[in-house]
Each structure stands twice: as C-alpha cells, then as structure tokens.
PDB file of C-alpha atoms in Angstrom:
ATOM      1  CA  MET A  30       4.503  29.688   7.719  1.00  0.00           C
ATOM      2  CA  ALA A  31       7.602  28.811   9.495  1.00  0.00           C
ATOM      3  CA  VAL A  32       8.468  25.770  11.743  1.00  0.00           C
ATOM      4  CA  GLY A  33       8.768  27.635  14.883  1.00  0.00           C
ATOM      5  CA  ASN A  34       5.361  28.881  14.853  1.00  0.00           C
ATOM      6  CA  HIS A  35       4.170  25.462  14.754  1.00  0.00           C
ATOM      7  CA  SER A  36       6.710  23.835  16.904  1.00  0.00           C
ATOM      8  CA  THR A  37       9.567  24.209  19.303  1.00  0.00           C
ATOM      9  CA  VAL A  38      10.850  20.917  18.162  1.00  0.00           C
ATOM     10  CA  THR A  39      13.425  21.347  14.960  1.00  0.00           C
ATOM     11  CA  GLU A  40      14.206  17.402  15.044  1.00  0.00           C
ATOM     12  CA  PHE A  41      12.859  14.234  16.430  1.00  0.00           C
ATOM     13  CA  ILE A  42      14.859  10.995  17.777  1.00  0.00           C
ATOM     14  CA  LEU A  43      13.704   8.008  16.246  1.00  0.00           C
ATOM     15  CA  ALA A  44      13.854   5.443  18.470  1.00  0.00           C
ATOM     16  CA  GLY A  45      13.894   2.716  15.639  1.00  0.00           C
ATOM     17  CA  LEU A  46      13.229  -1.431  15.914  1.00  0.00           C
ATOM     18  CA  THR A  47      15.388  -2.158  18.251  1.00  0.00           C
ATOM     19  CA  LYS A  48      17.460  -0.720  20.674  1.00  0.00           C
ATOM     20  CA  LYS A  49      20.091  -3.728  20.426  1.00  0.00           C
ATOM     21  CA  PRO A  50      22.962  -2.600  18.408  1.00  0.00           C
ATOM     22  CA  GLU A  51      23.789  -6.969  17.703  1.00  0.00           C
ATOM     23  CA  LEU A  52      20.577  -7.300  15.496  1.00  0.00           C
ATOM     24  CA  GLN A  53      20.953  -3.333  13.292  1.00  0.00           C
ATOM     25  CA  LEU A  54      23.028  -5.154  10.490  1.00  0.00           C
ATOM     26  CA  PRO A  55      20.900  -8.532  10.301  1.00  0.00           C
ATOM     27  CA  LEU A  56      17.831  -6.211   9.948  1.00  0.00           C
ATOM     28  CA  PHE A  57      19.620  -4.376   7.536  1.00  0.00           C
ATOM     29  CA  LEU A  58      20.777  -6.623   5.549  1.00  0.00           C
ATOM     30  CA  PHE A  59      17.301  -8.255   5.721  1.00  0.00           C
ATOM     31  CA  PHE A  60      15.392  -4.907   5.148  1.00  0.00           C
ATOM     32  CA  LEU A  61      17.821  -3.819   2.551  1.00  0.00           C
ATOM     33  CA  GLY A  62      16.974  -7.331   0.864  1.00  0.00           C
ATOM     34  CA  VAL A  63      13.074  -7.204   1.417  1.00  0.00           C
ATOM     35  CA  TYR A  64      13.459  -3.434  -0.487  1.00  0.00           C
ATOM     36  CA  VAL A  65      15.563  -4.505  -3.563  1.00  0.00           C
ATOM     37  CA  VAL A  66      12.306  -7.377  -4.505  1.00  0.00           C
ATOM     38  CA  THR A  67       9.688  -4.567  -3.502  1.00  0.00           C
ATOM     39  CA  VAL A  68      11.320  -2.034  -6.252  1.00  0.00           C
ATOM     40  CA  VAL A  69      12.113  -5.316  -8.902  1.00  0.00           C
ATOM     41  CA  GLY A  70       9.017  -6.571  -7.926  1.00  0.00           C
ATOM     42  CA  ASN A  71       6.742  -3.709  -8.071  1.00  0.00           C
ATOM     43  CA  LEU A  72       8.894  -1.746 -11.331  1.00  0.00           C
ATOM     44  CA  GLY A  73       8.789  -5.397 -13.167  1.00  0.00           C
ATOM     45  CA  MET A  74       5.200  -5.581 -12.733  1.00  0.00           C
ATOM     46  CA  ILE A  75       4.603  -1.753 -14.341  1.00  0.00           C
ATOM     47  CA  THR A  76       7.002  -2.402 -17.113  1.00  0.00           C
ATOM     48  CA  LEU A  77       5.279  -5.909 -17.330  1.00  0.00           C
ATOM     49  CA  ILE A  78       1.885  -4.370 -17.753  1.00  0.00           C
ATOM     50  CA  GLY A  79       3.225  -1.948 -20.098  1.00  0.00           C
ATOM     51  CA  LEU A  80       5.007  -4.189 -22.543  1.00  0.00           C
ATOM     52  CA  SER A  81       2.925  -6.814 -22.928  1.00  0.00           C
ATOM     53  CA  TYR A  82      -0.445  -6.103 -25.170  1.00  0.00           C
ATOM     54  CA  HIS A  83      -2.323  -8.420 -24.013  1.00  0.00           C
ATOM     55  CA  LEU A  84      -2.354  -7.303 -20.756  1.00  0.00           C
ATOM     56  CA  HIS A  85      -3.731  -3.785 -21.795  1.00  0.00           C
ATOM     57  CA  THR A  86      -7.071  -4.013 -19.997  1.00  0.00           C
ATOM     58  CA  PRO A  87      -8.701  -2.937 -17.204  1.00  0.00           C
ATOM     59  CA  MET A  88      -7.230  -5.344 -14.701  1.00  0.00           C
ATOM     60  CA  TYR A  89      -3.744  -4.784 -15.302  1.00  0.00           C
ATOM     61  CA  TYR A  90      -4.139  -1.231 -15.838  1.00  0.00           C
ATOM     62  CA  PHE A  91      -5.362  -1.094 -11.901  1.00  0.00           C
ATOM     63  CA  LEU A  92      -2.869  -3.339 -10.850  1.00  0.00           C
ATOM     64  CA  SER A  93      -0.301  -1.077 -12.834  1.00  0.00           C
ATOM     65  CA  SER A  94      -1.524   1.231 -10.496  1.00  0.00           C
ATOM     66  CA  LEU A  95      -1.188  -0.557  -7.234  1.00  0.00           C
ATOM     67  CA  SER A  96       1.649  -1.270  -8.252  1.00  0.00           C
ATOM     68  CA  PHE A  97       3.307   1.972  -8.300  1.00  0.00           C
ATOM     69  CA  ILE A  98       1.830   2.939  -4.844  1.00  0.00           C
ATOM     70  CA  ASP A  99       2.999  -0.210  -3.248  1.00  0.00           C
ATOM     71  CA  PHE A 100       6.706   1.313  -4.537  1.00  0.00           C
ATOM     72  CA  CYS A 101       6.250   4.867  -3.357  1.00  0.00           C
ATOM     73  CA  TYR A 102       4.397   3.530  -0.346  1.00  0.00           C
ATOM     74  CA  SER A 103       7.835   1.284   0.651  1.00  0.00           C
ATOM     75  CA  THR A 104       9.855   4.068  -0.541  1.00  0.00           C
ATOM     76  CA  VAL A 105       8.424   6.661   2.308  1.00  0.00           C
ATOM     77  CA  ILE A 106       9.434   4.791   4.520  1.00  0.00           C
ATOM     78  CA  THR A 107      12.394   2.029   4.052  1.00  0.00           C
ATOM     79  CA  PRO A 108      15.159   3.917   2.811  1.00  0.00           C
ATOM     80  CA  LYS A 109      15.229   6.396   6.037  1.00  0.00           C
ATOM     81  CA  MET A 110      15.084   3.144   8.277  1.00  0.00           C
ATOM     82  CA  LEU A 111      17.532   1.078   6.220  1.00  0.00           C
ATOM     83  CA  VAL A 112      19.673   4.753   7.314  1.00  0.00           C
ATOM     84  CA  ASN A 113      18.749   4.876  10.798  1.00  0.00           C
ATOM     85  CA  LEU A 114      19.737   1.114  11.180  1.00  0.00           C
ATOM     86  CA  VAL A 115      23.715   1.788  10.719  1.00  0.00           C
ATOM     87  CA  THR A 116      23.631   5.344  12.182  1.00  0.00           C
ATOM     88  CA  GLU A 117      24.511   6.101  16.009  1.00  0.00           C
ATOM     89  CA  LYS A 118      21.788   8.715  16.257  1.00  0.00           C
ATOM     90  CA  ASN A 119      18.211   8.266  14.539  1.00  0.00           C
ATOM     91  CA  THR A 120      17.297  11.935  13.989  1.00  0.00           C
ATOM     92  CA  ILE A 121      14.289  13.006  11.240  1.00  0.00           C
ATOM     93  CA  SER A 122      14.222  16.756  11.196  1.00  0.00           C
ATOM     94  CA  TYR A 123      10.613  18.214  11.826  1.00  0.00           C
ATOM     95  CA  PRO A 124      10.420  19.137   7.981  1.00  0.00           C
ATOM     96  CA  GLU A 125      11.108  15.382   6.982  1.00  0.00           C
ATOM     97  CA  CYS A 126       9.005  14.330   9.400  1.00  0.00           C
ATOM     98  CA  MET A 127       5.613  16.098   8.202  1.00  0.00           C
ATOM     99  CA  THR A 128       6.748  15.077   4.622  1.00  0.00           C
ATOM    100  CA  GLN A 129       7.136  11.518   5.280  1.00  0.00           C
ATOM    101  CA  LEU A 130       4.140  11.334   7.226  1.00  0.00           C
ATOM    102  CA  TYR A 131       2.042  13.217   4.041  1.00  0.00           C
ATOM    103  CA  PHE A 132       3.224  11.282   1.765  1.00  0.00           C
ATOM    104  CA  PHE A 133       2.764   7.801   4.178  1.00  0.00           C
ATOM    105  CA  LEU A 134      -0.869   9.155   4.458  1.00  0.00           C
ATOM    106  CA  PHE A 135      -1.310   9.885   0.894  1.00  0.00           C
ATOM    107  CA  PHE A 136      -0.198   6.131  -0.565  1.00  0.00           C
ATOM    108  CA  VAL A 137      -1.703   4.035   2.203  1.00  0.00           C
ATOM    109  CA  ILE A 138      -5.069   5.712   1.776  1.00  0.00           C
ATOM    110  CA  SER A 139      -4.803   5.367  -2.298  1.00  0.00           C
ATOM    111  CA  GLU A 140      -4.003   1.434  -1.547  1.00  0.00           C
ATOM    112  CA  CYS A 141      -7.365   1.267   0.299  1.00  0.00           C
ATOM    113  CA  HIS A 142      -9.161   2.652  -2.426  1.00  0.00           C
ATOM    114  CA  MET A 143      -6.937   0.948  -5.297  1.00  0.00           C
ATOM    115  CA  LEU A 144      -8.254  -2.237  -3.872  1.00  0.00           C
ATOM    116  CA  ALA A 145     -11.899  -1.741  -3.678  1.00  0.00           C
ATOM    117  CA  VAL A 146     -11.646  -0.806  -7.277  1.00  0.00           C
ATOM    118  CA  MET A 147     -10.054  -3.809  -8.529  1.00  0.00           C
ATOM    119  CA  ALA A 148     -12.721  -5.837  -6.625  1.00  0.00           C
ATOM    120  CA  TYR A 149     -14.960  -3.650  -8.553  1.00  0.00           C
ATOM    121  CA  ASP A 150     -13.599  -4.176 -11.887  1.00  0.00           C
ATOM    122  CA  ARG A 151     -14.064  -7.984 -10.935  1.00  0.00           C
ATOM    123  CA  TYR A 152     -17.805  -7.992 -10.369  1.00  0.00           C
ATOM    124  CA  ILE A 153     -18.425  -6.177 -13.221  1.00  0.00           C
ATOM    125  CA  ALA A 154     -16.260  -8.894 -15.452  1.00  0.00           C
ATOM    126  CA  ILE A 155     -17.708 -11.620 -13.662  1.00  0.00           C
ATOM    127  CA  CYS A 156     -21.370 -10.773 -12.494  1.00  0.00           C
ATOM    128  CA  LYS A 157     -21.770  -8.426 -15.681  1.00  0.00           C
ATOM    129  CA  PRO A 158     -19.461  -9.777 -18.442  1.00  0.00           C
ATOM    130  CA  LEU A 159     -21.792  -8.288 -21.540  1.00  0.00           C
ATOM    131  CA  LEU A 160     -21.386  -4.492 -20.215  1.00  0.00           C
ATOM    132  CA  TYR A 161     -18.164  -5.070 -18.814  1.00  0.00           C
ATOM    133  CA  ASN A 162     -16.543  -3.091 -21.774  1.00  0.00           C
ATOM    134  CA  VAL A 163     -19.065  -0.355 -21.802  1.00  0.00           C
ATOM    135  CA  THR A 164     -18.895   0.040 -18.049  1.00  0.00           C
ATOM    136  CA  MET A 165     -15.080  -0.438 -17.680  1.00  0.00           C
ATOM    137  CA  SER A 166     -14.037   1.728 -20.465  1.00  0.00           C
ATOM    138  CA  TYR A 167     -10.761   3.682 -20.858  1.00  0.00           C
ATOM    139  CA  GLN A 168     -12.544   6.975 -19.341  1.00  0.00           C
ATOM    140  CA  VAL A 169     -13.926   5.234 -16.621  1.00  0.00           C
ATOM    141  CA  CYS A 170     -11.134   3.351 -15.452  1.00  0.00           C
ATOM    142  CA  SER A 171      -8.744   6.983 -16.101  1.00  0.00           C
ATOM    143  CA  TRP A 172     -11.675   8.537 -13.608  1.00  0.00           C
ATOM    144  CA  LEU A 173     -11.667   5.901 -10.771  1.00  0.00           C
ATOM    145  CA  VAL A 174      -7.513   5.928 -10.492  1.00  0.00           C
ATOM    146  CA  VAL A 175      -8.141   9.767 -10.515  1.00  0.00           C
ATOM    147  CA  GLU A 176     -10.642   9.522  -7.381  1.00  0.00           C
ATOM    148  CA  VAL A 177      -8.196   6.509  -5.740  1.00  0.00           C
ATOM    149  CA  TYR A 178      -5.552   9.207  -5.718  1.00  0.00           C
ATOM    150  CA  MET A 179      -8.153  12.108  -5.147  1.00  0.00           C
ATOM    151  CA  MET A 180      -8.867  10.552  -1.900  1.00  0.00           C
ATOM    152  CA  GLY A 181      -5.189  10.093  -0.814  1.00  0.00           C
ATOM    153  CA  LEU A 182      -4.951  13.845  -1.736  1.00  0.00           C
ATOM    154  CA  ILE A 183      -7.594  15.089   0.443  1.00  0.00           C
ATOM    155  CA  GLY A 184      -6.516  11.986   3.177  1.00  0.00           C
ATOM    156  CA  ALA A 185      -2.863  13.179   3.813  1.00  0.00           C
ATOM    157  CA  THR A 186      -3.479  16.713   3.567  1.00  0.00           C
ATOM    158  CA  ALA A 187      -6.093  16.882   6.292  1.00  0.00           C
ATOM    159  CA  HIS A 188      -4.108  14.897   8.721  1.00  0.00           C
ATOM    160  CA  THR A 189      -1.170  16.666   7.777  1.00  0.00           C
ATOM    161  CA  VAL A 190      -2.393  20.016   8.053  1.00  0.00           C
ATOM    162  CA  CYS A 191      -3.551  19.601  11.808  1.00  0.00           C
ATOM    163  CA  MET A 192      -0.904  17.615  12.764  1.00  0.00           C
ATOM    164  CA  LEU A 193       1.423  21.003  11.606  1.00  0.00           C
ATOM    165  CA  LYS A 194      -1.193  22.884  14.235  1.00  0.00           C
ATOM    166  CA  VAL A 195      -0.101  20.444  17.180  1.00  0.00           C
ATOM    167  CA  ILE A 196       2.650  21.652  19.505  1.00  0.00           C
ATOM    168  CA  PHE A 197       5.723  19.554  20.511  1.00  0.00           C
ATOM    169  CA  CYS A 198       7.779  20.400  23.648  1.00  0.00           C
ATOM    170  CA  LYS A 199       7.643  17.518  25.173  1.00  0.00           C
ATOM    171  CA  ALA A 200      10.471  14.655  24.486  1.00  0.00           C
ATOM    172  CA  LYS A 201      11.038  14.692  21.082  1.00  0.00           C
ATOM    173  CA  ILE A 202      11.530  10.714  20.545  1.00  0.00           C
ATOM    174  CA  ILE A 203       9.286   9.232  18.345  1.00  0.00           C
ATOM    175  CA  ASN A 204       8.914   5.367  19.865  1.00  0.00           C
ATOM    176  CA  HIS A 205       8.971   4.265  16.528  1.00  0.00           C
ATOM    177  CA  TYR A 206      10.886   3.652  13.018  1.00  0.00           C
ATOM    178  CA  PHE A 207       8.942   6.232  10.800  1.00  0.00           C
ATOM    179  CA  CYS A 208       6.426   9.976  11.608  1.00  0.00           C
ATOM    180  CA  GLU A 209       3.485   7.532  12.296  1.00  0.00           C
ATOM    181  CA  VAL A 210      -0.034   9.831  13.469  1.00  0.00           C
ATOM    182  CA  PHE A 211      -0.568   8.145  16.828  1.00  0.00           C
ATOM    183  CA  PRO A 212       3.370   8.129  17.932  1.00  0.00           C
ATOM    184  CA  LEU A 213       3.606  11.607  17.405  1.00  0.00           C
ATOM    185  CA  LEU A 214      -0.215  12.265  18.811  1.00  0.00           C
ATOM    186  CA  GLU A 215       1.643  11.315  21.855  1.00  0.00           C
ATOM    187  CA  LEU A 216       4.258  13.971  21.981  1.00  0.00           C
ATOM    188  CA  SER A 217       2.027  16.239  21.731  1.00  0.00           C
ATOM    189  CA  CYS A 218       2.041  19.562  24.726  1.00  0.00           C
ATOM    190  CA  SER A 219      -1.021  20.891  23.229  1.00  0.00           C
ATOM    191  CA  SER A 220      -4.626  19.668  22.312  1.00  0.00           C
ATOM    192  CA  THR A 221      -5.200  16.952  19.996  1.00  0.00           C
ATOM    193  CA  TYR A 222      -9.274  16.792  19.972  1.00  0.00           C
ATOM    194  CA  ILE A 223      -9.168  18.034  16.317  1.00  0.00           C
ATOM    195  CA  ASN A 224      -6.783  15.334  15.596  1.00  0.00           C
ATOM    196  CA  GLU A 225      -8.541  13.110  17.348  1.00  0.00           C
ATOM    197  CA  VAL A 226     -11.498  13.532  15.438  1.00  0.00           C
ATOM    198  CA  VAL A 227     -10.433  14.037  11.816  1.00  0.00           C
ATOM    199  CA  LEU A 228      -8.437  11.024  12.229  1.00  0.00           C
ATOM    200  CA  LEU A 229     -11.735   9.256  13.478  1.00  0.00           C
ATOM    201  CA  CYS A 230     -13.980  10.282  10.887  1.00  0.00           C
ATOM    202  CA  PHE A 231     -10.915   9.630   7.270  1.00  0.00           C
ATOM    203  CA  SER A 232     -10.464   6.245   9.378  1.00  0.00           C
ATOM    204  CA  THR A 233     -13.886   5.146   9.129  1.00  0.00           C
ATOM    205  CA  PHE A 234     -14.119   6.117   5.768  1.00  0.00           C
ATOM    206  CA  ASN A 235     -10.831   4.915   4.362  1.00  0.00           C
ATOM    207  CA  ILE A 236     -11.178   2.026   5.667  1.00  0.00           C
ATOM    208  CA  LEU A 237     -14.303   1.157   6.610  1.00  0.00           C
ATOM    209  CA  ALA A 238     -15.848   2.194   2.922  1.00  0.00           C
ATOM    210  CA  PRO A 239     -13.415   0.191   0.615  1.00  0.00           C
ATOM    211  CA  ALA A 240     -13.495  -2.617   3.137  1.00  0.00           C
ATOM    212  CA  LEU A 241     -17.610  -2.749   2.225  1.00  0.00           C
ATOM    213  CA  ALA A 242     -17.233  -2.158  -1.418  1.00  0.00           C
ATOM    214  CA  ILE A 243     -14.968  -5.259  -1.698  1.00  0.00           C
ATOM    215  CA  LEU A 244     -17.149  -6.952   0.940  1.00  0.00           C
ATOM    216  CA  SER A 245     -20.131  -6.387  -0.941  1.00  0.00           C
ATOM    217  CA  SER A 246     -18.739  -7.137  -4.404  1.00  0.00           C
ATOM    218  CA  TYR A 247     -17.039 -10.592  -3.583  1.00  0.00           C
ATOM    219  CA  VAL A 248     -20.506 -11.223  -1.955  1.00  0.00           C
ATOM    220  CA  PHE A 249     -21.966 -11.323  -5.456  1.00  0.00           C
ATOM    221  CA  ILE A 250     -19.298 -12.542  -6.948  1.00  0.00           C
ATOM    222  CA  ILE A 251     -19.474 -15.793  -4.907  1.00  0.00           C
ATOM    223  CA  VAL A 252     -22.994 -16.207  -5.403  1.00  0.00           C
ATOM    224  CA  SER A 253     -22.931 -15.228  -9.832  1.00  0.00           C
ATOM    225  CA  ILE A 254     -19.686 -18.011  -9.489  1.00  0.00           C
ATOM    226  CA  LEU A 255     -22.313 -20.446  -7.989  1.00  0.00           C
ATOM    227  CA  ARG A 256     -24.432 -20.475 -10.537  1.00  0.00           C
ATOM    228  CA  ILE A 257     -22.160 -21.151 -13.177  1.00  0.00           C
ATOM    229  CA  CYS A 258     -22.815 -25.188 -13.615  1.00  0.00           C
ATOM    230  CA  PRO A 259     -19.163 -26.476 -15.148  1.00  0.00           C
ATOM    231  CA  THR A 260     -16.655 -26.734 -12.358  1.00  0.00           C
ATOM    232  CA  GLU A 261     -14.083 -25.655 -14.548  1.00  0.00           C
ATOM    233  CA  GLY A 262     -15.755 -22.248 -15.378  1.00  0.00           C
ATOM    234  CA  ARG A 263     -16.430 -21.843 -11.780  1.00  0.00           C
ATOM    235  CA  PHE A 264     -12.326 -22.528 -11.214  1.00  0.00           C
ATOM    236  CA  LYS A 265     -11.653 -20.581 -14.133  1.00  0.00           C
ATOM    237  CA  ALA A 266     -13.493 -17.128 -12.495  1.00  0.00           C
ATOM    238  CA  PHE A 267     -11.745 -18.134  -9.198  1.00  0.00           C
ATOM    239  CA  SER A 268      -8.546 -18.493 -10.435  1.00  0.00           C
ATOM    240  CA  THR A 269      -9.063 -14.802 -11.475  1.00  0.00           C
ATOM    241  CA  CYS A 270     -10.234 -13.308  -8.406  1.00  0.00           C
ATOM    242  CA  SER A 271      -7.490 -15.105  -5.975  1.00  0.00           C
ATOM    243  CA  SER A 272      -4.688 -12.737  -6.676  1.00  0.00           C
ATOM    244  CA  HIS A 273      -7.247  -9.867  -5.573  1.00  0.00           C
ATOM    245  CA  ILE A 274      -8.719 -11.745  -2.689  1.00  0.00           C
ATOM    246  CA  SER A 275      -4.840 -12.443  -1.140  1.00  0.00           C
ATOM    247  CA  ALA A 276      -3.464  -9.132  -1.680  1.00  0.00           C
ATOM    248  CA  VAL A 277      -6.872  -7.795   0.208  1.00  0.00           C
ATOM    249  CA  THR A 278      -6.477 -10.443   2.946  1.00  0.00           C
ATOM    250  CA  ILE A 279      -3.566  -8.981   3.317  1.00  0.00           C
ATOM    251  CA  PHE A 280      -3.341  -5.718   3.215  1.00  0.00           C
ATOM    252  CA  TYR A 281      -6.615  -5.255   5.382  1.00  0.00           C
ATOM    253  CA  GLY A 282      -5.660  -8.310   7.838  1.00  0.00           C
ATOM    254  CA  SER A 283      -2.339  -6.983   8.703  1.00  0.00           C
ATOM    255  CA  ALA A 284      -4.009  -3.449   8.938  1.00  0.00           C
ATOM    256  CA  ALA A 285      -6.750  -4.421  11.348  1.00  0.00           C
ATOM    257  CA  PHE A 286      -4.036  -6.557  13.348  1.00  0.00           C
ATOM    258  CA  MET A 287      -1.908  -2.994  13.856  1.00  0.00           C
ATOM    259  CA  TYR A 288      -4.943  -1.119  15.197  1.00  0.00           C
ATOM    260  CA  LEU A 289      -8.112  -3.045  15.797  1.00  0.00           C
ATOM    261  CA  GLN A 290      -6.424  -4.291  19.345  1.00  0.00           C
ATOM    262  CA  PRO A 291      -7.756  -3.127  22.715  1.00  0.00           C
ATOM    263  CA  LEU A 292      -4.959  -0.805  23.697  1.00  0.00           C
ATOM    264  CA  ASN A 293      -4.238  -2.422  27.068  1.00  0.00           C
ATOM    265  CA  VAL A 294      -3.319  -5.146  25.308  1.00  0.00           C
ATOM    266  CA  SER A 295      -1.066  -4.435  22.424  1.00  0.00           C
ATOM    267  CA  SER A 296       2.089  -2.338  23.503  1.00  0.00           C
ATOM    268  CA  MET A 297       3.906  -0.180  21.237  1.00  0.00           C
ATOM    269  CA  ASP A 298       6.590  -2.354  20.543  1.00  0.00           C
ATOM    270  CA  GLU A 299       3.855  -5.271  19.538  1.00  0.00           C
ATOM    271  CA  GLY A 300       2.286  -2.241  17.000  1.00  0.00           C
ATOM    272  CA  LYS A 301       6.035  -1.526  15.728  1.00  0.00           C
ATOM    273  CA  VAL A 302       6.580  -5.140  14.736  1.00  0.00           C
ATOM    274  CA  SER A 303       2.821  -5.360  13.531  1.00  0.00           C
ATOM    275  CA  SER A 304       3.563  -2.393  11.040  1.00  0.00           C
ATOM    276  CA  VAL A 305       6.372  -3.971   9.596  1.00  0.00           C
ATOM    277  CA  PHE A 306       4.254  -6.344   8.342  1.00  0.00           C
ATOM    278  CA  TYR A 307       2.050  -3.442   6.999  1.00  0.00           C
ATOM    279  CA  THR A 308       4.110  -0.766   5.565  1.00  0.00           C
ATOM    280  CA  ILE A 309       7.521  -3.136   4.666  1.00  0.00           C
ATOM    281  CA  ILE A 310       6.500  -6.572   3.663  1.00  0.00           C
ATOM    282  CA  VAL A 311       3.290  -6.192   1.911  1.00  0.00           C
ATOM    283  CA  PRO A 312       4.228  -3.926  -0.890  1.00  0.00           C
ATOM    284  CA  MET A 313       6.956  -6.825  -1.536  1.00  0.00           C
ATOM    285  CA  LEU A 314       4.146  -9.759  -1.304  1.00  0.00           C
ATOM    286  CA  ASN A 315       1.543  -7.707  -3.872  1.00  0.00           C
ATOM    287  CA  PRO A 316       3.603  -8.743  -6.863  1.00  0.00           C
ATOM    288  CA  LEU A 317       4.824 -11.747  -5.511  1.00  0.00           C
ATOM    289  CA  ILE A 318       1.259 -12.798  -5.263  1.00  0.00           C
ATOM    290  CA  TYR A 319      -0.039 -11.178  -8.921  1.00  0.00           C
ATOM    291  CA  SER A 320       2.709 -13.087 -10.502  1.00  0.00           C
ATOM    292  CA  LEU A 321       3.442 -15.999  -8.833  1.00  0.00           C
ATOM    293  CA  ARG A 322      -0.746 -16.937  -8.803  1.00  0.00           C
ATOM    294  CA  ASN A 323      -1.807 -15.268 -12.222  1.00  0.00           C
ATOM    295  CA  LYS A 324      -1.758 -17.243 -15.894  1.00  0.00           C
ATOM    296  CA  ASP A 325      -1.756 -14.743 -17.725  1.00  0.00           C
ATOM    297  CA  VAL A 326       1.181 -12.572 -16.238  1.00  0.00           C
ATOM    298  CA  LYS A 327       3.586 -15.467 -16.096  1.00  0.00           C
ATOM    299  CA  ASP A 328       2.842 -15.908 -19.896  1.00  0.00           C
ATOM    300  CA  ALA A 329       3.623 -12.886 -20.369  1.00  0.00           C
ATOM    301  CA  LEU A 330       6.945 -13.087 -18.830  1.00  0.00           C
ATOM    302  CA  ASN A 331       8.133 -16.138 -20.078  1.00  0.00           C
ATOM    303  CA  LYS A 332       7.296 -14.290 -23.890  1.00  0.00           C
ATOM    304  CA  ILE A 333       9.147 -11.465 -22.727  1.00  0.00           C
ATOM    305  CA  ILE A 334      12.169 -13.483 -21.909  1.00  0.00           C
ATOM    306  CA  LYS A 335      12.257 -15.634 -24.759  1.00  0.00           C
ATOM    307  CA  LYS A 336      11.947 -12.924 -27.064  1.00  0.00           C
ATOM    308  CA  ARG A 337      14.974 -11.398 -25.378  1.00  0.00           C
ATOM    309  CA  LEU A 338      17.100 -14.957 -25.386  1.00  0.00           C
ATOM    310  CA  PHE A 339      15.898 -15.274 -29.358  1.00  0.00           C
ATOM    311  CA  CYS A 340      17.212 -11.583 -30.053  1.00  0.00           C
ATOM    312  CA  ILE A 341      20.087 -12.562 -28.134  1.00  0.00           C
ATOM    313  CA  SER A 342      20.882 -15.870 -30.156  1.00  0.00           C
ATOM    314  CA  LYS A 343      20.758 -13.712 -32.875  1.00  0.00           C
ATOM    315  CA  ASP A 344      23.013 -11.017 -32.343  1.00  0.00           C
ATOM    316  CA  PHE A 345      25.413 -13.885 -31.763  1.00  0.00           C
TER     317      PHE A 345
END
C-alpha cells in the first residue's frame, strides 16, 4: 500500500538531543567516538571468537550473537543521530522512520531474549555440568539463537504493522532523536488503543519473561555455587557468570530507568537522556565487559596478537 493511504505526513522532524547549537559539535564528537568503539569492540569480539578454536563453545557462540545484535542495534540509531547533529533540519522520511522503528524493535527484543538464553547456558554449565555437552549441543544452540531472532521478528512486525495503521495529522515533530514507539504515538490523531494493547502484551512478554528466566537461572546458580566447598571453586564459578550478570544489570537497569518511572516524574527530555545510555552506551559497554572481565577472551586476544607479531617479525 502507498504511504499516503496511512498518513498525511510524508516526513518527520527529529527534535534531537538538544536545541543548543553550541553543544552539537561536542555531542557529535562524543557519540562518534562511542560508535567507533562499539563497532570495533563488537566486530572484534565476533572475529576473535571465530578465530580462536578454544572459544568455540556454546557460551561464546551466544556471546558472538549478542555482539552481532549490539552492533546492528547501535547502527540502526547512531549514524542517523550523528548526521542530525551536523545538519540544520533533522528530517526523516516516513518510510525511513518506519524502517528504523522496525529494526530498533527487532534487535532490542532479540537482545532481551539472548540475555535469557545466555543465563540458561550458565545454569546448565554450573548446575548440571555432566549433562552440559548433551543439553547444549550445536543443534540446540542453533535452535535457541533462531528462536531469539524469531521473537524479535514477531514483536517488531506486530508493532510496526500497528504503527502503519496510525494516522499522523498533528505536528510532525518527534520529540526524540530516533523513531521510538511512544513519541510517534503522541503524534497520532487516530485511535491508538490497539497499539497500546499490543505494546502492553508484547512488552510484558518480551521483558518480563526473559527477566524471570534470568532471575530463576541465577537463583539456582547461586545455590549451586554456595554448595561448592573450596573457596577457589566458588570464585571460578562466580567469575564465569560475572560478565553476564554485569551485562544483564546494565541492560535491564537502563531499560527500567527509562520505562518504569511515573509519567508525572519523568519528562520527555529526561527520557531522551536515559535512552541514550540504553540505546547507544550499552552496545559499547558489552564487548568491553566481556573482554576486560573474561580471562579466556583476554588469553585468546593475547595469543592472536603474539601470533601476528611473530609472523611480522619472521617476515623481516
């Protein structure tokens, strides 16, 4: 169907992060640096896991998938925001806006479920180590990743299809730096009841279900670790989970800070600031957390660096 059948608006204006011109260049340089670190960190993590044979385990298979999601997630939002920081009029066409919304939802929902799958992997590894190789076989891991992306596909499709039926005939200024669900619904002059019901149902499932899965997994993990008598054994078990716990805390903590505040307390400007951390900073932090807090990743990186240096010195 043509865009005009759904909306009288052919393009939107993104309000952006700030209306102060003197802050645009510093913000551009800061977020450009963040995006470069995000791209290098996540693609580097994927490459490192692919090149290191001893990292070809379910845990790192899921980690490489998380890095891919973080890279794509950031790429959907950050480049457009950087362009808007150096242009006078921050416009985005209706098709571009709907496309950005779709992929934003796809990857953020996928990340919710991927973190739950990673928690389940740690639960099996620590609580049922003798069954780990059977339970977390290559086929099972592949199906779990496919299901993660299917959840993202279903959720993003449902939200976007409902958004395409919304008629935008009010002011076309989106009070945000990207096309998000809530700022878009504020511009509607048609009924948004179906959108709100779909949003409530899918948000409850895609946030609550993974959160409960993660919480229950780590309850069993903590109980199992406390049963380990030697202190060294407890420390090793905790160290294998610490990186994932940090990633989960940052992701769900920033999401909760943005969405779980009373509307009369949280203004839209405060929401934009918190969503910066949620949508841009978190994808940068995840590879740093897993590389700095993970001995296997650091060892693999050192081996590859030493190998490359040896090859270079041998050539000379």
